[in-house]
mmCIF file of C-alpha atoms and ligand atoms in Angstrom:
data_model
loop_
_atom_site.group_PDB
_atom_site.id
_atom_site.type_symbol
_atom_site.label_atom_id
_atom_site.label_comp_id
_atom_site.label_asym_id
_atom_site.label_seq_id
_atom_site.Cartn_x
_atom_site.Cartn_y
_atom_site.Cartn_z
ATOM 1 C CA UNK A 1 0.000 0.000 0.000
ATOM 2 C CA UNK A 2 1.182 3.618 -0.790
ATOM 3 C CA UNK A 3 -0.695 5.346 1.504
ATOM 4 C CA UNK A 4 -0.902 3.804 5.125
ATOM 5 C CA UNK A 5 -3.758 6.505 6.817
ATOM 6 C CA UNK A 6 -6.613 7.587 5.455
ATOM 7 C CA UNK A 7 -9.625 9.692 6.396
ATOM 8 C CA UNK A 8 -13.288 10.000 5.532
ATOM 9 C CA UNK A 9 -14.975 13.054 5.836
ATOM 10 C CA UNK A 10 -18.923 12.220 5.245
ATOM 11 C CA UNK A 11 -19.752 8.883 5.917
ATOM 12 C CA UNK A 12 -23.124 8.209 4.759
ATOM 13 C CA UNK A 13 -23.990 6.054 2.122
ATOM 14 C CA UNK A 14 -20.713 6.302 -0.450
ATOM 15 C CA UNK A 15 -18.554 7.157 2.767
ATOM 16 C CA UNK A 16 -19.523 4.476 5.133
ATOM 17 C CA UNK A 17 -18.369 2.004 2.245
ATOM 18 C CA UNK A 18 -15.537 3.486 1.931
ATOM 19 C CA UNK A 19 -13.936 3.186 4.959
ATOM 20 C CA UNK A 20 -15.053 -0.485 5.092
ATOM 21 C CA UNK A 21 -13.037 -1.062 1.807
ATOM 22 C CA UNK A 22 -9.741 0.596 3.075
ATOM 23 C CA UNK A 23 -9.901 -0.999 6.537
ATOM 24 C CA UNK A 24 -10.434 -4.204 4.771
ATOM 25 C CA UNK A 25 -7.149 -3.490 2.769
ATOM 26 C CA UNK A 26 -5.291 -2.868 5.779
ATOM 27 C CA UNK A 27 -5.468 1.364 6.402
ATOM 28 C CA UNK A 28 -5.665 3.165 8.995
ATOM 29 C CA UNK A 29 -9.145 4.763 9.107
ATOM 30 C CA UNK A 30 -10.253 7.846 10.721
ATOM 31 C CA UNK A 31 -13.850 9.017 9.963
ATOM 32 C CA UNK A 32 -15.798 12.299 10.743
ATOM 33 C CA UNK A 33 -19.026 13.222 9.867
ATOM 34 C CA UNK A 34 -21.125 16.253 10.733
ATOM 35 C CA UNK A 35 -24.209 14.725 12.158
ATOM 36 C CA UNK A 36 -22.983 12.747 14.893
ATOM 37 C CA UNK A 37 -25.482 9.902 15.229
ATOM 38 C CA UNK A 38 -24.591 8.534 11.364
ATOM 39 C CA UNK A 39 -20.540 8.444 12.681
ATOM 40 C CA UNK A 40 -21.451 6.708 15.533
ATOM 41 C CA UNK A 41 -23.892 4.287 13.336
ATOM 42 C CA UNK A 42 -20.768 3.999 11.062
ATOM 43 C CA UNK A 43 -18.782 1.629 12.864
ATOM 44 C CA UNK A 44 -21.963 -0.386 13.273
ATOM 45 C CA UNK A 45 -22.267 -0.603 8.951
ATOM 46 C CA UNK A 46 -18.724 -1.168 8.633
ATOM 47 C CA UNK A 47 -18.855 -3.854 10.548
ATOM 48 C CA UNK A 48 -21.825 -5.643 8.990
ATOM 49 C CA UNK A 49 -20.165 -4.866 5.677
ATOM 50 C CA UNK A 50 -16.839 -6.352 6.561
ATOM 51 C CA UNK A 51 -18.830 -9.394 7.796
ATOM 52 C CA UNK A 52 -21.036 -9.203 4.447
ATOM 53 C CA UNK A 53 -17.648 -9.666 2.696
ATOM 54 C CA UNK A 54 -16.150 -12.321 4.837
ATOM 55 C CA UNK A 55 -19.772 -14.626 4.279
ATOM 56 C CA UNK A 56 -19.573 -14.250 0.484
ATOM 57 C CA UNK A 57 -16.016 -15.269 0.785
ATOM 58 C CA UNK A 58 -14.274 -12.034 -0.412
ATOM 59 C CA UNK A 59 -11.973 -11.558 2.601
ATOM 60 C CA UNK A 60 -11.093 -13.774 5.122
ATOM 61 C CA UNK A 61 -12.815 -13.704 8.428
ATOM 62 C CA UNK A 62 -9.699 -12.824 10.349
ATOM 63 C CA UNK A 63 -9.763 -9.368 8.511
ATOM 64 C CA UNK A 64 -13.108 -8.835 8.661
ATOM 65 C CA UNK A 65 -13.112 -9.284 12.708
ATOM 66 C CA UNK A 66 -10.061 -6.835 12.953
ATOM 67 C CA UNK A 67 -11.240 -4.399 10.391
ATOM 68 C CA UNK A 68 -12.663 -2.204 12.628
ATOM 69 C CA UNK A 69 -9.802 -2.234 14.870
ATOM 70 C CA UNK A 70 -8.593 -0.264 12.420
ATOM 71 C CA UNK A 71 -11.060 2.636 12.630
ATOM 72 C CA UNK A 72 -10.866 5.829 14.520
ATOM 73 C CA UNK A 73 -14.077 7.687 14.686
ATOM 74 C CA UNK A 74 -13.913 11.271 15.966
ATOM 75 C CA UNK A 75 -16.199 14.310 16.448
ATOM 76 C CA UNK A 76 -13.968 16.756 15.525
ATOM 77 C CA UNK A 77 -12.669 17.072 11.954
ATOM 78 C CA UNK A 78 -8.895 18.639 12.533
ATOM 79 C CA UNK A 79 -8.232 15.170 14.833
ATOM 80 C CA UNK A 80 -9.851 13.459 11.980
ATOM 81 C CA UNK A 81 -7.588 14.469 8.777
ATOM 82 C CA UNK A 82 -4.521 15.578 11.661
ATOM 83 C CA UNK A 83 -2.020 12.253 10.134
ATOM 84 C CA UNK A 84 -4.132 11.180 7.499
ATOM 85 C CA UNK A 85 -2.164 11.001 4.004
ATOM 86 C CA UNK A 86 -5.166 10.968 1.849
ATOM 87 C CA UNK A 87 -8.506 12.035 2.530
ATOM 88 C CA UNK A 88 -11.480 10.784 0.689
ATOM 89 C CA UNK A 89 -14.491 13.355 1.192
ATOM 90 C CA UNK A 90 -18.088 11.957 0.397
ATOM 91 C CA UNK A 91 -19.896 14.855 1.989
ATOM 92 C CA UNK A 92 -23.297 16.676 0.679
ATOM 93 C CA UNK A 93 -23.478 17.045 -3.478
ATOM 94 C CA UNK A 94 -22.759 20.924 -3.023
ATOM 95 C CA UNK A 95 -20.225 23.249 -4.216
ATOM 96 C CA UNK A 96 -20.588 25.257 -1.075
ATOM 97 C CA UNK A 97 -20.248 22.064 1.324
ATOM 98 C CA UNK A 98 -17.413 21.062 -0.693
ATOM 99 C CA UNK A 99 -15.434 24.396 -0.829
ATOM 100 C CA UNK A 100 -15.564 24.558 3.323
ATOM 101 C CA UNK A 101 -14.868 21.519 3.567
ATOM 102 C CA UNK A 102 -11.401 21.696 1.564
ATOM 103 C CA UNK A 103 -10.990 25.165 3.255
ATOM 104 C CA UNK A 104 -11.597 23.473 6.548
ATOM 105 C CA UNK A 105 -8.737 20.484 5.444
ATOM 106 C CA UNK A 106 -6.272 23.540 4.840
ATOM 107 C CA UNK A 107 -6.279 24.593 8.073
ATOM 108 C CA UNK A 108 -4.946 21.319 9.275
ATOM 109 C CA UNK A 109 -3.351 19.112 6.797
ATOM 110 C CA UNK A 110 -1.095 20.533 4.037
ATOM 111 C CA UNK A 111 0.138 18.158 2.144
ATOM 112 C CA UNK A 112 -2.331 15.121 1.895
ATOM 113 C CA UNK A 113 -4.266 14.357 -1.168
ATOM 114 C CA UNK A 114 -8.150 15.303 -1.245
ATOM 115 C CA UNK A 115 -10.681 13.165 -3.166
ATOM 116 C CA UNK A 116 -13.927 14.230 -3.684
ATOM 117 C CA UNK A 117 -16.797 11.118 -4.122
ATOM 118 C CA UNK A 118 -18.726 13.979 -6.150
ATOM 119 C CA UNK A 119 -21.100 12.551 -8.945
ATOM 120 C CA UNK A 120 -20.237 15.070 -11.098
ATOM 121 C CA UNK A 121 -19.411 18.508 -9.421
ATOM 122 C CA UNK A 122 -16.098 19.943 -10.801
ATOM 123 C CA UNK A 123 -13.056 19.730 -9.405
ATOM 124 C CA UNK A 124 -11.760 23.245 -10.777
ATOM 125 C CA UNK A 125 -14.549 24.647 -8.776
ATOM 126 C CA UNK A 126 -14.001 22.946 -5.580
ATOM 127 C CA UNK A 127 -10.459 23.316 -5.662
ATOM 128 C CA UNK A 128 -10.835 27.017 -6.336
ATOM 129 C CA UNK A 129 -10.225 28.551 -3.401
ATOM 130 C CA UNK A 130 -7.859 25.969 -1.520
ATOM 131 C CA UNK A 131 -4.234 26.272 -0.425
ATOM 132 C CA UNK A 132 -2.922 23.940 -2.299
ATOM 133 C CA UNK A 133 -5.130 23.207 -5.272
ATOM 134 C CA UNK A 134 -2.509 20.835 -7.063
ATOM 135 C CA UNK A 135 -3.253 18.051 -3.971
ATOM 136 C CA UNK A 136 -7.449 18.213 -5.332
ATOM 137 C CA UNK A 137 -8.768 15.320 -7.314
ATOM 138 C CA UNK A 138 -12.498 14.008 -7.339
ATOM 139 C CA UNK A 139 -12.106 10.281 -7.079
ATOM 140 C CA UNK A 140 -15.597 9.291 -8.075
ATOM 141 C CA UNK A 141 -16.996 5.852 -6.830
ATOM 142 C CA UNK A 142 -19.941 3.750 -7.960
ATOM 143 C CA UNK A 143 -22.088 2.453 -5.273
ATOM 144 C CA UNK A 144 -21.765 0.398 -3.202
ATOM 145 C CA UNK A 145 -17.749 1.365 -3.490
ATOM 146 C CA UNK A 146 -17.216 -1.804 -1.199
ATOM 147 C CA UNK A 147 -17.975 -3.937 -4.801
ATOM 148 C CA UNK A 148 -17.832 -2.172 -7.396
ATOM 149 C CA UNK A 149 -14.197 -1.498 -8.421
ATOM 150 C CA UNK A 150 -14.838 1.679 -11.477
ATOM 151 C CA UNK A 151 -13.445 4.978 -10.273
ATOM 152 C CA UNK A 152 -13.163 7.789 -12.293
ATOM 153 C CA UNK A 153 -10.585 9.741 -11.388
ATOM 154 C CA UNK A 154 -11.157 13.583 -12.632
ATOM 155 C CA UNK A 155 -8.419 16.334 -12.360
ATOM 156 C CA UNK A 156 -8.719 19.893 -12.001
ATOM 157 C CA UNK A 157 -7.407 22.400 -13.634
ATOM 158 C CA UNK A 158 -4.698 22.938 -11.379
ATOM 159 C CA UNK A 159 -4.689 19.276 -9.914
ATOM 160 C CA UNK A 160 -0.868 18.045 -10.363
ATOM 161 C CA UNK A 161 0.165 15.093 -12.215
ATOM 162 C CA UNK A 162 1.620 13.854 -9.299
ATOM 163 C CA UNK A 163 -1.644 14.095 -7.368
ATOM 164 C CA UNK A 164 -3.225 12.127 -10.421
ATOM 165 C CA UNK A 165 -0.219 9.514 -10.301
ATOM 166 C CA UNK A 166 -0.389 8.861 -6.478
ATOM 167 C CA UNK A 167 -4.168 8.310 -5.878
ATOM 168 C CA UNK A 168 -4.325 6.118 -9.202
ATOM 169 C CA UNK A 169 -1.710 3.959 -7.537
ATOM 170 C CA UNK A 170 -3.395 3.910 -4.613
ATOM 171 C CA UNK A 171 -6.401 3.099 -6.385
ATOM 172 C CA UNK A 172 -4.814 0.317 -7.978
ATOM 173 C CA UNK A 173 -3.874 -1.183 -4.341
ATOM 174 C CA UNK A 174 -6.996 -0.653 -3.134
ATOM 175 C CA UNK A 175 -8.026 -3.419 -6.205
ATOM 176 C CA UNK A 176 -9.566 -0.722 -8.011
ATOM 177 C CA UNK A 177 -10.480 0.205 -11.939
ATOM 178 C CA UNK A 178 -9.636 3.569 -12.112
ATOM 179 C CA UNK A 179 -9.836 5.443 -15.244
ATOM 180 C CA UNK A 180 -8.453 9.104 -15.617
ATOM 181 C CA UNK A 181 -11.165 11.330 -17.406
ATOM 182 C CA UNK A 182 -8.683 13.235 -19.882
ATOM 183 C CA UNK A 183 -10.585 16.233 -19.812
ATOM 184 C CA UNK A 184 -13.212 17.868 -17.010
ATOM 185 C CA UNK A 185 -17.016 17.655 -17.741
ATOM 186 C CA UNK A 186 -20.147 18.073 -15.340
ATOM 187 C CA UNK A 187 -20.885 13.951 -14.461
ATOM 188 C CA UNK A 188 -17.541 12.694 -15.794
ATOM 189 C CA UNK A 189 -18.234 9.235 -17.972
ATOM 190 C CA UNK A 190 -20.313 6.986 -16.280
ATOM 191 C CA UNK A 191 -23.067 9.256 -15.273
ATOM 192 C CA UNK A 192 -23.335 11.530 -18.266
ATOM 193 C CA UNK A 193 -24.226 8.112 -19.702
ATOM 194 C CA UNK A 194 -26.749 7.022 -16.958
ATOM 195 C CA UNK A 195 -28.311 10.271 -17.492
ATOM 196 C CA UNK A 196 -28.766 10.193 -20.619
ATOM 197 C CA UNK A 197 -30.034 6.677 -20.083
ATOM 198 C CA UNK A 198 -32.548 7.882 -17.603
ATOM 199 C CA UNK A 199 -34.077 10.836 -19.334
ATOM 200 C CA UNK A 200 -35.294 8.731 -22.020
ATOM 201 C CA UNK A 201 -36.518 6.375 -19.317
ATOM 202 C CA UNK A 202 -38.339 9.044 -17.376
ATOM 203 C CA UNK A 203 -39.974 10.102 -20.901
ATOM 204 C CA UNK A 204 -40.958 6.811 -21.864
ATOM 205 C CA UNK A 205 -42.726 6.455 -18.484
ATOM 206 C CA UNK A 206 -43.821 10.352 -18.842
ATOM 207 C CA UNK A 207 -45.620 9.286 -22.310
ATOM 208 C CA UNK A 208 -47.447 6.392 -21.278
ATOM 209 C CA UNK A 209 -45.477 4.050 -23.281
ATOM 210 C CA UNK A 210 -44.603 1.812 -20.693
ATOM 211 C CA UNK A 211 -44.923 1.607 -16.991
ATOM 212 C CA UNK A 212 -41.492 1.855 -14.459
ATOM 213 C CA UNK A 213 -41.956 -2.174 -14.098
ATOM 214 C CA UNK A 214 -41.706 -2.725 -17.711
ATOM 215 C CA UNK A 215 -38.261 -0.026 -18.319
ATOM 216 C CA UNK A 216 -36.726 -1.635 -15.445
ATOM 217 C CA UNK A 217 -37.378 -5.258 -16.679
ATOM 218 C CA UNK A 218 -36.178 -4.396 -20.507
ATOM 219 C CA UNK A 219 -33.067 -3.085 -19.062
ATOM 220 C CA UNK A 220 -32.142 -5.859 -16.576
ATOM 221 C CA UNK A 221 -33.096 -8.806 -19.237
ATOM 222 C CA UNK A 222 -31.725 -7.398 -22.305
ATOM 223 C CA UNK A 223 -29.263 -4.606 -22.599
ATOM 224 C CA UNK A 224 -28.198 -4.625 -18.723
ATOM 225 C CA UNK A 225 -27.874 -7.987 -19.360
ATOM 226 C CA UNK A 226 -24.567 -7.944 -21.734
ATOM 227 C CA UNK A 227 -23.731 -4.255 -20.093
ATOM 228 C CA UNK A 228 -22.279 -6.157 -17.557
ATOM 229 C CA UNK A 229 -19.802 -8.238 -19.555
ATOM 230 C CA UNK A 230 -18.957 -5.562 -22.324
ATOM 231 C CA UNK A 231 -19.092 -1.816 -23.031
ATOM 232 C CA UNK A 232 -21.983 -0.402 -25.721
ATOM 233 C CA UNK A 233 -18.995 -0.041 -28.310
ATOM 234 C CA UNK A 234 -18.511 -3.951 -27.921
ATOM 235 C CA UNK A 235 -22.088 -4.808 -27.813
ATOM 236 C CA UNK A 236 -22.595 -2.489 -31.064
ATOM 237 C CA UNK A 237 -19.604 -4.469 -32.674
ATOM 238 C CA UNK A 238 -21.125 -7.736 -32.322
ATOM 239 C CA UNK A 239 -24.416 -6.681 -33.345
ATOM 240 C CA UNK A 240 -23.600 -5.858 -36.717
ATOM 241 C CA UNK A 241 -22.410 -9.396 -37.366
ATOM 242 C CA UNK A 242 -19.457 -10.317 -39.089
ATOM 243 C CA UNK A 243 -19.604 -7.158 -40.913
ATOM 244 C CA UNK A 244 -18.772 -5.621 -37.034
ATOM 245 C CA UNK A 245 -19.796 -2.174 -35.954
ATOM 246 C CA UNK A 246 -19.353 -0.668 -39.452
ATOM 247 C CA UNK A 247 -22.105 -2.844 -41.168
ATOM 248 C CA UNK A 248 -24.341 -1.924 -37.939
ATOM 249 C CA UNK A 249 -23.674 1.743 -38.295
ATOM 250 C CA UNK A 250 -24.203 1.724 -42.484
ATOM 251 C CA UNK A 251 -27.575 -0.181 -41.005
ATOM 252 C CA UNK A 252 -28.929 1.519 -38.338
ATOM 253 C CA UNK A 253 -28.368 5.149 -38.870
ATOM 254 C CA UNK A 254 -31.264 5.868 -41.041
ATOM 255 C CA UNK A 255 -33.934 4.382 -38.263
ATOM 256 C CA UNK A 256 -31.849 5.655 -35.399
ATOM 257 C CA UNK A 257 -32.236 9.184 -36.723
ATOM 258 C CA UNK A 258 -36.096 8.674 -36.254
ATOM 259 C CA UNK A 259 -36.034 7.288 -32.624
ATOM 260 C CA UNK A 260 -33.348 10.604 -32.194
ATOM 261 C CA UNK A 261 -35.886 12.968 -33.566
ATOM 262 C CA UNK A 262 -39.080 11.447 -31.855
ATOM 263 C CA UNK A 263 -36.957 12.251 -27.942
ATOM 264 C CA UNK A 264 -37.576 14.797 -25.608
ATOM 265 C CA UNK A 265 -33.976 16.833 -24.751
ATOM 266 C CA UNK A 266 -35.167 17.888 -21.494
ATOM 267 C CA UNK A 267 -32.475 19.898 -19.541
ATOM 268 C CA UNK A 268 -34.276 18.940 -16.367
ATOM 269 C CA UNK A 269 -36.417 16.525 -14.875
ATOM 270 C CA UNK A 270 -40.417 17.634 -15.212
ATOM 271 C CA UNK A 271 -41.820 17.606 -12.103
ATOM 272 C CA UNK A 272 -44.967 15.760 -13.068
ATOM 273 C CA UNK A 273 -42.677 12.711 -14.279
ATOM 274 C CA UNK A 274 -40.311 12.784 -11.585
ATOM 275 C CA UNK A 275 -43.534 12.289 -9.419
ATOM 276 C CA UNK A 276 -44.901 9.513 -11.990
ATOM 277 C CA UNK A 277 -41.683 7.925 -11.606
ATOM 278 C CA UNK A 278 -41.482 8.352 -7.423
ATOM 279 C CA UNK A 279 -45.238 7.151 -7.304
ATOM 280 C CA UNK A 280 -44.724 3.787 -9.682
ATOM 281 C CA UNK A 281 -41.183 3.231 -7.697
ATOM 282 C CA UNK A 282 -42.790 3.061 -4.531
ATOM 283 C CA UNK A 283 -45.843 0.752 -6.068
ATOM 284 C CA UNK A 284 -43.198 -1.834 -7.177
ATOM 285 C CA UNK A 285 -43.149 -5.482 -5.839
ATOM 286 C CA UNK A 286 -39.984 -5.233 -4.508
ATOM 287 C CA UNK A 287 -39.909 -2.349 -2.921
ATOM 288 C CA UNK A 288 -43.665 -2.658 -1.186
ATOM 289 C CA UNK A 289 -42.146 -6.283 -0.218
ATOM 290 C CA UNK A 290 -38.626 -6.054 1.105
ATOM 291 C CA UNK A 291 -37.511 -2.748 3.680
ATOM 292 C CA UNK A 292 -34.524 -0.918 2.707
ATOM 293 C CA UNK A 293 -32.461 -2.638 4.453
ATOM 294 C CA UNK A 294 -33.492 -6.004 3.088
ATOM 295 C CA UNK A 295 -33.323 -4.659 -0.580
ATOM 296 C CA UNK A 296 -29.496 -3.276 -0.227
ATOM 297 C CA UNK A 297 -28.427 -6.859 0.659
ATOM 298 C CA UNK A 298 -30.431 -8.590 -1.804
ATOM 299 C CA UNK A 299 -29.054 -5.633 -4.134
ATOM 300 C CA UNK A 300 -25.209 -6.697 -3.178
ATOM 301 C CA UNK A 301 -25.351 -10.807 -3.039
ATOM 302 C CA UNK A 302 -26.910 -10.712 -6.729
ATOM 303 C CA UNK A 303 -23.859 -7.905 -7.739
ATOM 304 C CA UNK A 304 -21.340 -10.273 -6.035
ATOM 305 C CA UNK A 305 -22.715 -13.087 -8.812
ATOM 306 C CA UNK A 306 -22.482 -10.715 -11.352
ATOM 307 C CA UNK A 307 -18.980 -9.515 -10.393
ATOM 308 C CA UNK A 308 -18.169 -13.811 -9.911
ATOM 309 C CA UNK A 309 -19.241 -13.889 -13.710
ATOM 310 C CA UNK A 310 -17.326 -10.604 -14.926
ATOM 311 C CA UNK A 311 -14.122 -12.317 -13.203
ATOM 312 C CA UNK A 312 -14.815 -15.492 -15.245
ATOM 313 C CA UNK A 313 -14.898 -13.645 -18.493
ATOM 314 C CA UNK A 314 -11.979 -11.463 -17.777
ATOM 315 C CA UNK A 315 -10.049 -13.402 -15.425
ATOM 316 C CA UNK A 316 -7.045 -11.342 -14.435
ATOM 317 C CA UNK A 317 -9.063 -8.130 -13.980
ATOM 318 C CA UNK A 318 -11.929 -9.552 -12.782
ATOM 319 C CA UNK A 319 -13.952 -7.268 -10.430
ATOM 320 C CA UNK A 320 -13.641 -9.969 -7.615
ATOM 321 C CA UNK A 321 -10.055 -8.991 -7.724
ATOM 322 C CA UNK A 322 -10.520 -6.020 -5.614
ATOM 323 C CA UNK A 323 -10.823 -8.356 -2.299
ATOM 324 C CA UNK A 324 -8.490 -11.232 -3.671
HETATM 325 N N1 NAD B 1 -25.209 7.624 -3.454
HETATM 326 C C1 NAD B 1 -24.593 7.316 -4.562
HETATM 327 O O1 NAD B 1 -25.034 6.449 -5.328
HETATM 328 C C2 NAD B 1 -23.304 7.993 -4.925
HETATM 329 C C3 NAD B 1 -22.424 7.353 -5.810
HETATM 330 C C4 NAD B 1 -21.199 7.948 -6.095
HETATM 331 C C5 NAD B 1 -20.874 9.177 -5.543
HETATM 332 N N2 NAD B 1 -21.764 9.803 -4.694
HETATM 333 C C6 NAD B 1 -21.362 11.096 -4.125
HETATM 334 O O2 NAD B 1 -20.809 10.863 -2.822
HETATM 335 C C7 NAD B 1 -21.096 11.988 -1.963
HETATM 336 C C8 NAD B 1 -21.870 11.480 -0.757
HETATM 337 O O3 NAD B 1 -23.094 10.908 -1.188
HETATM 338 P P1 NAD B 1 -23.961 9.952 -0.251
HETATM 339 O O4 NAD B 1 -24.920 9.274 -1.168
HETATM 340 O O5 NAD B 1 -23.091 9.167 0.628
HETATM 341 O O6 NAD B 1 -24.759 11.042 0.611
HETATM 342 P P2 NAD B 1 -25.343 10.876 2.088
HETATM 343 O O7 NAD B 1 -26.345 11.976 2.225
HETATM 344 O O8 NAD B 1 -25.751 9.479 2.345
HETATM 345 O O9 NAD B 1 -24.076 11.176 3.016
HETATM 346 C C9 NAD B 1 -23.479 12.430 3.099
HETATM 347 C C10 NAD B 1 -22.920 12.568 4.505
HETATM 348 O O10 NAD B 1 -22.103 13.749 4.581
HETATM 349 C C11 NAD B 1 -22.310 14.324 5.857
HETATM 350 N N3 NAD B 1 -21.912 15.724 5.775
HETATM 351 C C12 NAD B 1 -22.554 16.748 5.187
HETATM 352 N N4 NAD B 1 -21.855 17.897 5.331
HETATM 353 C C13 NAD B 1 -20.735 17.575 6.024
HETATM 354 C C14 NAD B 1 -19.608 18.307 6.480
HETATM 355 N N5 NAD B 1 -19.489 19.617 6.246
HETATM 356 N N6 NAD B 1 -18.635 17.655 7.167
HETATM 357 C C15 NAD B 1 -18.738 16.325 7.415
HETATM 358 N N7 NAD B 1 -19.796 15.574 7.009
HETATM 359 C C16 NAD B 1 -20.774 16.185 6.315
HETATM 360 C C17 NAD B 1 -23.796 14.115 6.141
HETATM 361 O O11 NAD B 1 -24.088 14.219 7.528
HETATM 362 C C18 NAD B 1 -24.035 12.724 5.576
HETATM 363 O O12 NAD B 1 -23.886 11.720 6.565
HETATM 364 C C19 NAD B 1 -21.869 12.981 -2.823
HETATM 365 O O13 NAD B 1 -20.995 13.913 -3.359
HETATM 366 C C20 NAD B 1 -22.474 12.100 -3.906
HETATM 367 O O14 NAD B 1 -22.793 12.782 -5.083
HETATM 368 C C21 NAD B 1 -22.954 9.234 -4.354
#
């Protein structure tokens, strides 16, 4: 490991996973989060999710029982980032909470790296106002960060290369996918493309043509379905045949420009489909059968299947890898 101690400012949902991930590794963990009740809970989650991780047989139980000897939890946020050598911050999706936040670090810490969890905030704004703006980086997880290994890792512009060199190492120990986004843009890769994704799917649902049921199950049983073995370039590829993603492209352009022209470009969510959407979410069987709670692990033993079968098809970088 290249960096030994490690804090996390903000541990609710991306945070909390966080820490279990680099305690299971072997770091040092401190962990501070404004509302005091969700740190204390903290150690509680980390534990279940180290535990989670030992059952499936990602870790071994020995380091899931000590993993949480190896956090530090602390209501104040100078004893929290004090030694740390990188800090990953997973706090409110807000330039303003961000900005403190850094300015906050400043104060304490000079000269370990800050990563900011942020969907899709940028960095050259957070970082605009900070000491030391080349030690800035958002290091963007998916969730739960625990499993899945992507992070995009998105420089500012006056992040240093160094800074980009040291936390994609560290990434790498960590068991990580990290990919450097070459140039900054509001939701990086992954999430331009999910929302992009999900505006046509709140449209669809919007227009009456189907029902949130129905654009969930098309997803998870056919494109979802070879999303999680290959990219949409790959898929595209194969389905053009042996002709490849040329003869597909020569094919489908014409009738692509007509589903194109027949989509709404909204530049924000409608309210009366956003409440559609909450209203059929909340009517679905799984969610009026199973509590949070119950859904989130049913939501990470099926992912660590899925994972299983993404290590089979690519066996040395095989998303497993990040616990092996
Ligand atoms: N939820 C996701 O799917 C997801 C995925 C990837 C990245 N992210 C990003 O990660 C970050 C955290 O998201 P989340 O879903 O965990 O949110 P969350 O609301 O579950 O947790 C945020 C935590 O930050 C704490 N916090 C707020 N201000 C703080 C401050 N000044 N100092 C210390 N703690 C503070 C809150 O008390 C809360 O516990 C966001 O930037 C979000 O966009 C979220």
């Amino acid at each position: 490991m290249i960096i030994n101690n490690v804090a996390c400012i903000g541990v609710g949902t991306i945070g909390h996973s966080w820490a279990t991930l680099f305690a299971v590794k072997g770091c040092n963990v401190s962990i501070y989060d404004v509302n005091i009740e969700v740190s204390q809970n903290s150690l509680k989650n980390i534990k279940a999710s180290a535990a989670f991780l030992a059952e499936m047989g990602l870790i071994e139980r020995k380091v899931a029982e000590t993993a949480p000897d190896k956090i530090r939890i602390t209501e104040d946020l100078s004893e929290c980032v004090a030694k740390a050598d990188y800090i990953q911050e997973s706090t409110f999706e807000s330039y303003d909470v961000k900005q403190k936040v850094f300015l906050e670090i400043d104060r304490i810490n000079s000269d370990a790296i800050i990563a900011s969890s942020t969907s899709g905030l940028l960095m050259s704004k957070i970082q605009k106002n900070a000491a030391k703006p080349e030690r800035c980086i958002v290091a963007h997880p998916w969730n739960p960060p625990l499993l899945l290994r992507l992070v995009e890792l998105v420089p500012g512009e006056t992040t240093s290369q160094q800074t980009i060199r040291k936390t994609y190492e560290f990434m790498k120990d960590l068991g990580k996918i990290p990919v450097i986004v070459k140039r900054e843009i509001p939701g990086f890769i992954g999430n331009r493309l999910q929302a992009a994704l999900w505006r046509e799917a709140l449209s669809i649902i919007e227009n009456g043509i189907a029902t949130v049921e129905d654009v969930d199950r098309v997803i998870c049983a056919g494109p979802g379905a070879r999303w999680a073995i290959m990219g949409p370039f790959l898929t595209f590829h194969l389905g053009g045949g042996p002709g490849g993603i040329e003869y597909l492209i020569d094919n489908i352009q014409q009738s692509m420009s007509e589903w194109y022209n027949s989509m709404d470009d909204w530049k924000s969510i409608p309210y009366h489909a956003a409440r559609k959407a909450i209203e059929e979410v909340k009517q679905l069987p799984k969610t009026k059968e199973k509590t949070f709670k119950e859904l989130t692990e049913w939501r990470d033993k099926k992912l660590v299947k899925v994972l299983r079968i993404q290590e089979d098809s690519n066996h040395e970088d095989g998303p497993v890898a990040q616990h092996g």
